[in-house]
Coordinates of C-alpha atoms in Angstrom, one line a residue:
M1 CA 0.0 0.0 0.0
R2 CA 2.8 2.4 0.9
V3 CA 4.7 1.7 -2.3
N4 CA 1.5 2.5 -4.4
L5 CA 1.0 5.8 -2.5
I6 CA 4.6 6.9 -3.1
T7 CA 4.5 5.8 -6.8
G8 CA 1.2 7.7 -7.2
L9 CA 2.7 10.9 -5.7
I10 CA 5.8 10.7 -7.9
L11 CA 3.6 10.2 -11.0
L12 CA 1.6 13.3 -10.1
L13 CA 4.6 15.6 -9.5
P14 CA 4.9 16.8 -13.1
F15 CA 1.3 18.2 -12.9
F16 CA 2.2 20.4 -10.0
G17 CA 5.5 21.7 -11.4
F18 CA 6.1 24.8 -13.4
S19 CA 8.8 25.8 -15.7
Q20 CA 11.1 28.8 -15.1
G21 CA 11.3 31.5 -17.8
E22 CA 15.1 32.0 -18.1
F23 CA 15.2 30.4 -21.5
N24 CA 11.8 31.5 -22.9
N25 CA 13.2 34.1 -25.3
W26 CA 15.4 33.5 -28.3
Y27 CA 16.8 36.2 -30.6
F28 CA 18.7 35.1 -33.7
G29 CA 19.9 36.6 -36.9
F30 CA 20.2 36.1 -40.7
T31 CA 16.5 35.6 -41.0
P32 CA 14.2 38.0 -42.8
P33 CA 13.3 40.3 -41.2
I34 CA 16.9 40.7 -39.9
G35 CA 17.1 39.7 -36.2
T36 CA 13.9 37.9 -35.6
G37 CA 13.1 36.3 -32.3
V38 CA 10.8 33.8 -30.7
T39 CA 9.2 33.8 -27.2
F40 CA 7.7 30.9 -25.4
N41 CA 6.2 32.9 -22.5
S42 CA 2.6 32.0 -23.4
G43 CA 3.4 28.3 -23.9
N44 CA 3.3 28.5 -27.7
P45 CA 6.0 30.1 -29.9
I46 CA 5.3 33.7 -30.8
V47 CA 7.5 35.7 -33.2
I48 CA 9.3 38.7 -31.7
P49 CA 9.5 41.2 -34.5
N50 CA 11.9 44.0 -35.2
G51 CA 15.1 42.3 -33.9
V52 CA 18.4 44.0 -34.2
M53 CA 21.0 41.2 -34.0
M54 CA 22.8 39.6 -36.9
S55 CA 24.5 36.3 -36.4
S56 CA 25.2 33.2 -38.4
A57 CA 26.3 31.3 -35.3
V58 CA 25.3 30.8 -31.7
T59 CA 23.6 33.6 -29.8
I60 CA 22.9 34.0 -26.1
N61 CA 19.6 35.2 -24.6
I62 CA 19.2 35.8 -20.9
S63 CA 15.8 36.3 -19.3
D64 CA 14.7 36.5 -15.7
S65 CA 12.7 33.7 -13.9
I66 CA 9.4 34.9 -15.2
G67 CA 10.5 35.2 -18.8
N68 CA 11.3 38.9 -19.2
I69 CA 14.3 39.4 -21.5
L70 CA 17.3 40.9 -19.8
F71 CA 19.9 40.9 -22.6
F72 CA 21.1 39.1 -25.6
S73 CA 24.3 38.9 -27.6
N74 CA 25.9 37.6 -30.8
G75 CA 29.4 37.6 -29.3
N76 CA 30.3 41.0 -30.8
Q77 CA 27.6 43.2 -29.2
V78 CA 25.4 43.0 -26.1
W79 CA 21.8 44.4 -26.4
N80 CA 19.6 45.2 -23.4
K81 CA 15.8 44.5 -23.3
N82 CA 15.1 47.7 -25.2
K83 CA 17.1 46.4 -28.1
T84 CA 19.9 49.0 -27.8
I85 CA 23.6 48.2 -27.3
M86 CA 24.6 48.4 -23.7
P87 CA 27.2 50.8 -22.6
N88 CA 30.6 49.0 -23.1
G89 CA 28.6 46.3 -25.0
D90 CA 30.4 46.6 -28.3
G91 CA 33.6 45.0 -29.4
L92 CA 33.5 41.6 -27.6
N93 CA 35.9 39.2 -29.3
Y94 CA 33.5 36.9 -31.1
G95 CA 35.2 34.0 -32.8
G96 CA 33.1 34.0 -36.0
T97 CA 32.2 30.8 -37.7
S98 CA 35.7 29.5 -38.3
G99 CA 35.2 26.2 -36.7
F100 CA 34.0 27.4 -33.2
R101 CA 30.8 25.6 -32.4
Q102 CA 30.1 27.7 -29.3
P103 CA 31.8 31.1 -29.8
V104 CA 29.7 32.8 -27.1
L105 CA 28.3 31.6 -23.7
A106 CA 26.7 33.4 -20.7
I107 CA 26.7 32.2 -17.1
Q108 CA 25.3 33.9 -14.1
K109 CA 27.8 34.7 -11.4
R110 CA 27.4 32.4 -8.4
D111 CA 27.7 35.1 -5.7
D112 CA 25.7 37.8 -7.5
D113 CA 22.2 37.3 -9.0
S114 CA 22.5 40.5 -11.1
S115 CA 25.8 39.8 -12.8
Y116 CA 26.7 37.5 -15.7
Y117 CA 29.9 36.3 -17.4
I118 CA 29.9 36.4 -21.1
F119 CA 32.7 34.1 -22.5
T120 CA 33.8 34.6 -26.1
A121 CA 36.2 32.5 -28.2
G122 CA 38.2 34.8 -30.4
Q123 CA 39.7 33.7 -33.7
P124 CA 43.3 34.3 -34.7
S125 CA 43.9 37.5 -36.6
L126 CA 46.7 40.0 -37.3
T127 CA 44.7 42.8 -35.7
T128 CA 42.7 41.2 -32.8
T129 CA 43.5 39.3 -29.6
Y130 CA 42.2 35.7 -29.7
G131 CA 41.6 33.0 -27.2
L132 CA 39.0 32.5 -24.5
L133 CA 38.0 35.9 -23.1
Y134 CA 35.2 37.1 -20.8
S135 CA 33.2 40.2 -20.0
I136 CA 30.9 40.9 -17.1
V137 CA 27.4 42.3 -17.5
N138 CA 26.1 44.0 -14.3
M139 CA 22.3 44.3 -14.6
R140 CA 22.2 46.9 -11.7
L141 CA 24.0 49.5 -13.9
D142 CA 22.4 51.9 -16.5
G143 CA 19.1 52.1 -14.6
G144 CA 18.6 48.3 -14.5
L145 CA 19.3 47.9 -18.2
G146 CA 22.8 46.6 -17.7
D147 CA 26.4 47.6 -18.5

C-alpha cells in the first residue's frame, strides 16, 4: 500500500510543477526580417518582430525567472531588453564561424544574481586578440538595463 502511494505521488509531481522562464526568449539573426526572435512565454512560440541582431552562429539570450528578456548577444555586441547596445557592450571578441561551435556563452555569477559572465572565443587575426575571453554584465547598472 505504501509503495503504491509513493508511486502515485511521484507520478503526479509533473502536474504540479512549473517551468522557469530564463530560457523562454530567443533572438537570432540572418532571418528576414533581420534579427527575428521567438518567445515561449505564453506556452506557444510567438514571433518577436523588429530584432536588431545579426549572427550566423550561436547567440545568447538571458531572461529573468518569469520570462522577461534581460539581454542578448551575438558575441560582438550585447543588447539590453530595449534592443539597444549596452554601454561597453560593443567589441566583444567573437570567434566568427571559423570552426568554433560555441563562440559565445553566458553564465550567471554564483555570488551575484544580477551579474553574468559572457565568454567569447576569439579567432586568430593579425589585428585582434584571440583565445577565451570574458566580459561581465552587471544588470544593476544603467538604470537596470545593464552595462
